[in-house]
Amino acid sequence: MQWKHYRGGTHSRIWICRLQDLHIDQIPQPSERCNDTDPRWSDGTIYFRSDRAGEFNLFSYDTKNKTVQQLTHFTDFPVIALNTGGGNLVLEQAGYLHRFLTSTGKVERLHIGVASDHPESRPRFVKGAKYIRNAGVSPSGARAVFEFRGEIVTVPAEKGDPRNLTNTTGVHERQPTWSPDGKSIAYFSDAGGEYALHVRAADGKGDAKIYKLSGAGFYEEPVWSPDSKKLAFIDNANTLYWIDLASGAIKKVAAEPFYGPTELRSLRAAWSPDSQWIAYALGNRSAYRTVHVYSLAENKSHPITDGLSDATEPAFDGSGKYLFFFVSTDAGPVNQWFAQSSADMRAHRSLYLAVLRKGIPSPLKKESDEEKGDKPADAAKPDSKAVAKPTPVKIEVEGLDQRILALPVKAGDLRSLQLGENGQVYYLLAPEAPPSLDDGGDESPPVAELRRFDLGKRKDEKVLSGITQYQLAHNHKKALTHAPPHSWSIVEVASGPPAADKGKLNVDAIEVRVEPQAEWKEIFQDAWRINRDYFYATNYHGADWPAIRAKYEAFLPDLASSSDLYRVIRWMLSELAVGHSFTQPGERLSEKTKVPGGLLGADYEIANGRYRFKKVYGGLNWWPSLRSPLTVPGVDVKAGEYLLAVRRKDLRPPSEIYALFENTANKSIDITVGPTPDGKGSRTVTVEPLANEVDLRNLEWVEGNLKKVHKATGGRVAYVYVPNTAEPGHAYFKRYFFPQADKDAIIVDERFNGGGDIADYYIDHLRRPFISYWATRYGEDLKTPGAAIHGPKVMLIDETAGSGGDLLPWMFRKEKLGPLVGKRTWGGLVGILGFPILMDGGRVTAPNLAIWTEDGGWVVENEGVPPDVEVEQWPAEVKAGKDPQLDKAIALVLEELAKKPPKKPTRPALPVRTKN
């Protein structure tokens, strides 16, 4: 039900296996493929579900006559489950259970009454910092405001209680921000059925004023003007707007030409101190960003930077004289976010300012000490209580390129630029992240230092460390900070580094009411809206999207749990008939706590009344997920030794070996091993078991394949495995390709490829053309490019390779690099680029990145990439230790080498260039 009408390489087939010799018969399918699943035996007939006729229905296969018959003909909702028992054939369809009578071919709906308390549907209160999703701070730092599980809640810095401003259990409120005058809080709410801007009193009294919005449907990054009369915001189409709160008039400022991943979007407003200008950074078609300023009076934007460097995060200083921003000159490859070739590159940013008017001296002019003399005794003192009206900001664009200055701040991973008072510039400095070697890495923001550059003192210093985000209060004296995992604080920043743990907010005191029935309806609507507003195809692949909502809303009154809700959402989204359409359920009433085991990276056998190590998997102990607990220095366990005790507990069959490793993953424990079952000569060593040894076993498979290829080809053919097209695959390719770049040919194995980015890095190295040779006085002649294999190439593919693993073989064929061997790939090339969270913490995707070409149209999606040579991994051959697909690749590459053996170059005679 994830993908209706799916016809890619992973389409499900039913095999009938004869166990004595592993011979396979397959239930026949139409030539255009289909999905056959849930087989059930009954008296020589196999019953199964299939979508070969449209919706999933019940079919039967007569094993004697080899014929397929359709038994049910539902057209509204599919048959989604099938089982047998007690002589009955029971199926689920349209939310009901039915019994199929094999004797008559009729379907009877079953009426089953189950008494239940439905605890998940009962109202309850929830609390916990994990529900905080967005945050802001009041102008003086007296309180913080949080988006808390769909509610808007303020929390005191010290005294008082949390205050829920909204109390709307069936409405999702997002993105709160506190006005500079302290009177109002703005946020986005779907209370009226669509997201609108709400502005209400900061104390929660009275009703919110509602402003209807006409953007793309979802909104974020609201930013108040300093005069508290206007707001800027962006929509999910990456368009920047501003609204006049007095009149409700909305004006468009700018829109990004390209759409990209959520974490790389940088379009955000920065207001001038007089509230008449908006600064922002806008990308161009080269993926470089230019700082612009927009004049409200002119309704016009002017560029500040030239677009030849990547300029981001502009911010005005309080005087209106300067505009600060970050600049990178090496971000070009990194900004090409879809390209795998930049996987190990990092951008470095520096701090710059632009002097906005002519005649203002450079703030970095050379300093000189001078005698200032005595001040007159009766000099008038300014009234500290008077509120100064901001000076109108004037920007002279002409000649501005000559008034941009680099500030003496070390380049690095700089982010979150915010301006304090009197020329103080705050920013986060994050450590440079190394390339990820593992899948499923931490996606949370990096822990960083908050730093401050003082323009007057020309001094850069650390304010505090260990945070992921911050927001300066409007008075510039305090800041709201977040430290992992869920610590929020309001701290003094203007007077120096704050004391440790000072200002920590009691966010655990926030408690909101949850009414599941009302919430589930909103979550359902949000999931539908996300796909309405983000899905790449405005025709929804032919689905009538409003009608689809109505079709599945009918199930909402009968929901009893959140799992029911997400099941219905899954059904609804399947109507889009697209890959990468995923659901991730939110919280449950009773969250399961998983107790991890612990694995040593070994196979065991029972011998002499003991457990013996049958095989120890070696790893790459410098690579975290490929660490082998038994082969690290000082442990050195070998196959054939006995595992005698775990954590001082004697271990003998029939005791379950893994029970003693419960909850030991990544913890140091002692095990006793020895060469004999009686314990003589034994030793106790300290190991750190793994939570998962899939990568370790995969490495064994890869290394085994490499040895097999080298042995079968006499060392002439390289074997390179790529597990995905993301950073780990990038690391794999570098590890295996370059040491074998001297081979005559290559087999690239992308089976089980999990995808990621566009694998241009692999393809660029595989298609490098020969250029020339180079002679040296000593040693052999060099070839350029050096790291290139110019002989035959073969790529292995299978039905589990998808997404980027679909595109890689498609590009391999497009570049005519060689044959594809194996099975048709998954067929999912409509990608995903980030979406709003749902109220309960769940998520849905709305695939919004689809491949097409002028000559092929919408390619690969729901088709996959077919092989040039199809090879099935038949169970009998695999059980015998063979790899039919790899064997075929070896045969093909040797055949090509025989046809076109590599020629050894003949160096010409040395030149004579002297003239007598």
Short mmCIF file of N, CA and C in Angstrom, two decimals, residues 110-222:
data_model
loop_
_atom_site.label_atom_id
_atom_site.label_comp_id
_atom_site.label_asym_id
_atom_site.label_seq_id
_atom_site.Cartn_x
_atom_site.Cartn_y
_atom_site.Cartn_z
N LEU A 110 -17.56 -9.90 7.92
CA LEU A 110 -17.66 -10.41 9.29
C LEU A 110 -18.00 -9.27 10.24
N HIS A 111 -18.88 -9.52 11.17
CA HIS A 111 -19.27 -8.56 12.18
C HIS A 111 -18.70 -9.03 13.52
N ILE A 112 -17.63 -8.39 13.93
CA ILE A 112 -16.91 -8.82 15.13
C ILE A 112 -16.94 -7.70 16.15
N GLY A 113 -17.41 -8.01 17.33
CA GLY A 113 -17.42 -7.02 18.41
C GLY A 113 -16.28 -7.27 19.37
N VAL A 114 -15.44 -6.27 19.55
CA VAL A 114 -14.31 -6.39 20.48
C VAL A 114 -14.41 -5.28 21.51
N ALA A 115 -14.55 -5.63 22.76
CA ALA A 115 -14.63 -4.63 23.83
C ALA A 115 -13.25 -4.07 24.10
N SER A 116 -13.14 -2.74 24.11
CA SER A 116 -11.84 -2.11 24.33
C SER A 116 -12.02 -0.79 25.05
N ASP A 117 -11.07 -0.44 25.88
CA ASP A 117 -11.10 0.85 26.58
C ASP A 117 -10.59 1.99 25.71
N HIS A 118 -9.96 1.65 24.58
CA HIS A 118 -9.40 2.66 23.68
C HIS A 118 -8.58 3.71 24.44
N PRO A 119 -7.56 3.27 25.16
CA PRO A 119 -6.80 4.24 25.98
C PRO A 119 -6.11 5.33 25.15
N GLU A 120 -5.74 5.01 23.91
CA GLU A 120 -5.03 6.02 23.11
C GLU A 120 -5.94 7.15 22.65
N SER A 121 -7.25 6.93 22.68
CA SER A 121 -8.16 7.98 22.23
C SER A 121 -8.62 8.88 23.37
N ARG A 122 -8.16 8.60 24.58
CA ARG A 122 -8.58 9.40 25.73
C ARG A 122 -7.76 10.69 25.82
N PRO A 123 -8.39 11.80 26.21
CA PRO A 123 -7.62 13.03 26.46
C PRO A 123 -6.59 12.81 27.57
N ARG A 124 -5.48 13.52 27.47
CA ARG A 124 -4.42 13.39 28.45
C ARG A 124 -3.56 14.65 28.42
N PHE A 125 -2.65 14.75 29.34
CA PHE A 125 -1.67 15.84 29.36
C PHE A 125 -0.30 15.26 29.07
N VAL A 126 0.50 16.02 28.34
CA VAL A 126 1.86 15.59 28.04
C VAL A 126 2.83 16.70 28.40
N LYS A 127 4.05 16.32 28.70
CA LYS A 127 5.08 17.28 29.04
C LYS A 127 6.43 16.74 28.59
N GLY A 128 7.40 17.62 28.49
CA GLY A 128 8.73 17.19 28.09
C GLY A 128 9.33 18.10 27.04
N ALA A 129 10.61 18.43 27.20
CA ALA A 129 11.29 19.36 26.29
C ALA A 129 11.39 18.82 24.87
N LYS A 130 11.18 17.52 24.70
CA LYS A 130 11.27 16.96 23.35
C LYS A 130 10.20 17.52 22.42
N TYR A 131 9.14 18.12 22.99
CA TYR A 131 8.06 18.66 22.16
C TYR A 131 8.35 20.07 21.65
N ILE A 132 9.44 20.68 22.08
CA ILE A 132 9.79 22.03 21.62
C ILE A 132 10.34 21.94 20.20
N ARG A 133 9.76 22.74 19.30
CA ARG A 133 10.18 22.68 17.90
C ARG A 133 10.70 24.00 17.37
N ASN A 134 10.20 25.12 17.86
CA ASN A 134 10.72 26.42 17.49
C ASN A 134 10.65 27.30 18.72
N ALA A 135 11.50 28.33 18.78
CA ALA A 135 11.60 29.12 19.99
C ALA A 135 11.91 30.57 19.67
N GLY A 136 11.54 31.45 20.59
CA GLY A 136 11.87 32.86 20.51
C GLY A 136 12.03 33.41 21.91
N VAL A 137 12.43 34.69 22.00
CA VAL A 137 12.68 35.29 23.30
C VAL A 137 12.06 36.68 23.33
N SER A 138 11.59 37.08 24.51
CA SER A 138 10.98 38.40 24.66
C SER A 138 12.06 39.48 24.55
N PRO A 139 11.67 40.73 24.32
CA PRO A 139 12.66 41.79 24.08
C PRO A 139 13.67 41.98 25.21
N SER A 140 13.23 41.80 26.46
CA SER A 140 14.14 41.99 27.59
C SER A 140 14.74 40.68 28.08
N GLY A 141 14.28 39.58 27.54
CA GLY A 141 14.75 38.28 28.01
C GLY A 141 14.02 37.82 29.25
N ALA A 142 12.87 38.41 29.54
CA ALA A 142 12.11 38.00 30.73
C ALA A 142 11.43 36.65 30.54
N ARG A 143 11.05 36.33 29.29
CA ARG A 143 10.38 35.07 29.01
C ARG A 143 10.84 34.56 27.64
N ALA A 144 10.63 33.28 27.43
CA ALA A 144 10.85 32.66 26.12
C ALA A 144 9.51 32.18 25.61
N VAL A 145 9.39 32.08 24.28
CA VAL A 145 8.16 31.56 23.68
C VAL A 145 8.53 30.33 22.86
N PHE A 146 7.72 29.28 22.98
CA PHE A 146 8.01 28.03 22.33
C PHE A 146 6.83 27.54 21.50
N GLU A 147 7.14 26.96 20.37
CA GLU A 147 6.18 26.10 19.68
C GLU A 147 6.30 24.74 20.35
N PHE A 148 5.24 24.34 21.05
CA PHE A 148 5.30 23.15 21.88
C PHE A 148 4.16 22.20 21.49
N ARG A 149 4.50 21.25 20.68
CA ARG A 149 3.55 20.22 20.24
C ARG A 149 2.26 20.83 19.69
N GLY A 150 2.43 21.88 18.87
CA GLY A 150 1.29 22.51 18.23
C GLY A 150 0.66 23.64 19.01
N GLU A 151 1.15 23.92 20.22
CA GLU A 151 0.66 25.05 21.01
C GLU A 151 1.75 26.12 21.09
N ILE A 152 1.34 27.35 21.44
CA ILE A 152 2.29 28.43 21.66
C ILE A 152 2.32 28.70 23.17
N VAL A 153 3.49 28.51 23.77
CA VAL A 153 3.64 28.57 25.22
C VAL A 153 4.80 29.50 25.56
N THR A 154 4.61 30.36 26.56
CA THR A 154 5.71 31.18 27.04
C THR A 154 6.16 30.65 28.40
N VAL A 155 7.46 30.81 28.66
CA VAL A 155 8.08 30.29 29.88
C VAL A 155 8.90 31.40 30.52
N PRO A 156 8.80 31.60 31.84
CA PRO A 156 9.56 32.67 32.49
C PRO A 156 11.04 32.34 32.59
N ALA A 157 11.85 33.39 32.62
CA ALA A 157 13.28 33.18 32.81
C ALA A 157 13.58 32.67 34.21
N GLU A 158 12.83 33.18 35.19
CA GLU A 158 13.06 32.75 36.58
C GLU A 158 11.75 32.48 37.31
N LYS A 159 10.94 33.52 37.50
CA LYS A 159 9.76 33.41 38.36
C LYS A 159 8.49 33.25 37.54
N GLY A 160 7.60 32.41 38.04
CA GLY A 160 6.32 32.24 37.37
C GLY A 160 6.17 30.87 36.75
N ASP A 161 5.08 30.70 36.03
CA ASP A 161 4.73 29.42 35.42
C ASP A 161 4.65 29.55 33.91
N PRO A 162 4.75 28.44 33.21
CA PRO A 162 4.51 28.47 31.76
C PRO A 162 3.08 28.93 31.49
N ARG A 163 2.89 29.57 30.33
CA ARG A 163 1.59 30.11 29.97
C ARG A 163 1.24 29.66 28.56
N ASN A 164 0.19 28.86 28.44
CA ASN A 164 -0.27 28.39 27.14
C ASN A 164 -1.17 29.46 26.54
N LEU A 165 -0.71 30.08 25.46
CA LEU A 165 -1.45 31.19 24.86
C LEU A 165 -2.58 30.72 23.96
N THR A 166 -2.52 29.50 23.48
CA THR A 166 -3.46 29.07 22.44
C THR A 166 -4.49 28.05 22.93
N ASN A 167 -4.04 26.99 23.59
CA ASN A 167 -4.98 25.95 24.09
C ASN A 167 -5.92 25.47 23.01
N THR A 168 -5.35 25.07 21.89
CA THR A 168 -6.15 24.60 20.75
C THR A 168 -5.71 23.19 20.41
N THR A 169 -6.34 22.19 20.98
CA THR A 169 -5.86 20.82 20.84
C THR A 169 -6.01 20.27 19.43
N GLY A 170 -6.95 20.80 18.67
CA GLY A 170 -7.15 20.31 17.31
C GLY A 170 -6.62 21.24 16.25
N VAL A 171 -5.72 22.15 16.64
CA VAL A 171 -5.14 23.14 15.73
C VAL A 171 -3.64 23.11 15.88
N HIS A 172 -2.93 23.30 14.77
CA HIS A 172 -1.47 23.29 14.81
C HIS A 172 -0.96 24.72 14.67
N GLU A 173 -0.32 25.21 15.72
CA GLU A 173 0.33 26.52 15.69
C GLU A 173 1.83 26.34 15.56
N ARG A 174 2.44 27.17 14.74
CA ARG A 174 3.86 27.01 14.42
C ARG A 174 4.59 28.37 14.46
N GLN A 175 5.91 28.29 14.66
CA GLN A 175 6.86 29.38 14.41
C GLN A 175 6.53 30.68 15.17
N PRO A 176 6.51 30.66 16.50
CA PRO A 176 6.21 31.89 17.24
C PRO A 176 7.39 32.87 17.23
N THR A 177 7.07 34.16 17.28
CA THR A 177 8.10 35.19 17.38
C THR A 177 7.53 36.37 18.16
N TRP A 178 8.35 36.95 19.06
CA TRP A 178 7.92 37.99 19.98
C TRP A 178 8.23 39.36 19.38
N SER A 179 7.28 40.28 19.44
CA SER A 179 7.48 41.61 18.85
C SER A 179 8.51 42.40 19.65
N PRO A 180 9.27 43.28 18.99
CA PRO A 180 10.29 44.08 19.68
C PRO A 180 9.72 44.96 20.79
N ASP A 181 8.47 45.41 20.67
CA ASP A 181 7.90 46.24 21.74
C ASP A 181 7.36 45.40 22.89
N GLY A 182 7.44 44.06 22.77
CA GLY A 182 7.05 43.17 23.85
C GLY A 182 5.58 42.92 23.99
N LYS A 183 4.75 43.55 23.16
CA LYS A 183 3.31 43.49 23.35
C LYS A 183 2.66 42.29 22.69
N SER A 184 3.26 41.78 21.62
CA SER A 184 2.57 40.77 20.79
C SER A 184 3.45 39.58 20.48
N ILE A 185 2.78 38.49 20.18
CA ILE A 185 3.46 37.30 19.66
C ILE A 185 2.76 36.89 18.38
N ALA A 186 3.51 36.67 17.33
CA ALA A 186 2.98 36.25 16.04
C ALA A 186 3.33 34.79 15.81
N TYR A 187 2.47 34.09 15.09
CA TYR A 187 2.70 32.69 14.76
C TYR A 187 1.78 32.32 13.61
N PHE A 188 1.98 31.13 13.06
CA PHE A 188 1.13 30.63 11.99
C PHE A 188 0.22 29.55 12.56
N SER A 189 -1.05 29.56 12.14
CA SER A 189 -2.03 28.62 12.68
C SER A 189 -2.97 28.15 11.57
N ASP A 190 -3.39 26.89 11.66
CA ASP A 190 -4.36 26.37 10.68
C ASP A 190 -5.76 26.30 11.28
N ALA A 191 -6.04 27.20 12.23
CA ALA A 191 -7.35 27.18 12.91
C ALA A 191 -8.51 27.33 11.94
N GLY A 192 -8.30 28.05 10.84
CA GLY A 192 -9.38 28.26 9.89
C GLY A 192 -9.40 27.29 8.73
N GLY A 193 -8.60 26.24 8.82
CA GLY A 193 -8.54 25.25 7.75
C GLY A 193 -7.34 25.39 6.85
N GLU A 194 -6.78 26.60 6.78
CA GLU A 194 -5.53 26.85 6.07
C GLU A 194 -4.63 27.68 6.99
N TYR A 195 -3.32 27.57 6.79
CA TYR A 195 -2.41 28.32 7.65
C TYR A 195 -2.54 29.81 7.38
N ALA A 196 -2.64 30.57 8.48
CA ALA A 196 -2.75 32.02 8.43
C ALA A 196 -1.84 32.60 9.50
N LEU A 197 -1.58 33.89 9.40
CA LEU A 197 -0.77 34.58 10.40
C LEU A 197 -1.68 35.05 11.53
N HIS A 198 -1.33 34.68 12.75
CA HIS A 198 -2.06 35.11 13.93
C HIS A 198 -1.15 36.01 14.76
N VAL A 199 -1.69 37.11 15.25
CA VAL A 199 -0.97 38.02 16.14
C VAL A 199 -1.84 38.24 17.36
N ARG A 200 -1.29 37.93 18.54
CA ARG A 200 -2.08 38.06 19.75
C ARG A 200 -1.25 38.69 20.85
N ALA A 201 -1.93 39.16 21.89
CA ALA A 201 -1.25 39.78 23.02
C ALA A 201 -0.31 38.78 23.67
N ALA A 202 0.84 39.27 24.09
CA ALA A 202 1.87 38.39 24.64
C ALA A 202 1.44 37.74 25.94
N ASP A 203 0.48 38.37 26.64
CA ASP A 203 0.02 37.75 27.88
C ASP A 203 -1.09 36.74 27.65
N GLY A 204 -1.50 36.57 26.38
CA GLY A 204 -2.51 35.57 26.04
C GLY A 204 -3.93 36.05 26.18
N LYS A 205 -4.13 37.28 26.62
CA LYS A 205 -5.48 37.78 26.84
C LYS A 205 -6.09 38.26 25.52
N GLY A 206 -7.36 38.04 25.35
CA GLY A 206 -8.04 38.48 24.15
C GLY A 206 -7.87 37.50 23.00
N ASP A 207 -8.50 37.81 21.89
CA ASP A 207 -8.43 36.97 20.71
C ASP A 207 -7.28 37.40 19.81
N ALA A 208 -6.82 36.46 19.02
CA ALA A 208 -5.76 36.76 18.06
C ALA A 208 -6.35 37.49 16.86
N LYS A 209 -5.57 38.39 16.29
CA LYS A 209 -5.94 39.01 15.03
C LYS A 209 -5.41 38.12 13.91
N ILE A 210 -6.25 37.83 12.94
CA ILE A 210 -5.91 36.83 11.92
C ILE A 210 -5.72 37.51 10.56
N TYR A 211 -4.62 37.14 9.90
CA TYR A 211 -4.32 37.67 8.57
C TYR A 211 -4.25 36.49 7.60
N LYS A 212 -5.15 36.48 6.64
CA LYS A 212 -5.12 35.43 5.64
C LYS A 212 -3.91 35.63 4.72
N LEU A 213 -3.30 34.52 4.35
CA LEU A 213 -2.11 34.56 3.51
C LEU A 213 -2.41 33.87 2.18
N SER A 214 -1.71 34.28 1.15
CA SER A 214 -2.00 33.74 -0.19
C SER A 214 -0.77 33.10 -0.82
N GLY A 215 0.16 32.65 0.02
CA GLY A 215 1.36 32.01 -0.50
C GLY A 215 1.11 30.56 -0.86
N ALA A 216 2.16 29.76 -0.78
CA ALA A 216 2.10 28.37 -1.25
C ALA A 216 1.46 27.41 -0.26
N GLY A 217 1.09 27.89 0.95
CA GLY A 217 0.33 27.03 1.86
C GLY A 217 0.94 26.86 3.23
N PHE A 218 2.26 26.73 3.30
CA PHE A 218 2.96 26.62 4.58
C PHE A 218 3.92 27.81 4.70
N TYR A 219 4.16 28.25 5.96
CA TYR A 219 4.92 29.47 6.17
C TYR A 219 5.89 29.29 7.32
N GLU A 220 6.98 30.04 7.26
CA GLU A 220 7.99 29.95 8.31
C GLU A 220 8.84 31.23 8.32
N GLU A 221 9.79 31.26 9.26
CA GLU A 221 10.74 32.36 9.41
C GLU A 221 10.06 33.73 9.53
N PRO A 222 9.08 33.88 10.43
CA PRO A 222 8.51 35.21 10.63
C PRO A 222 9.51 36.11 11.36
#
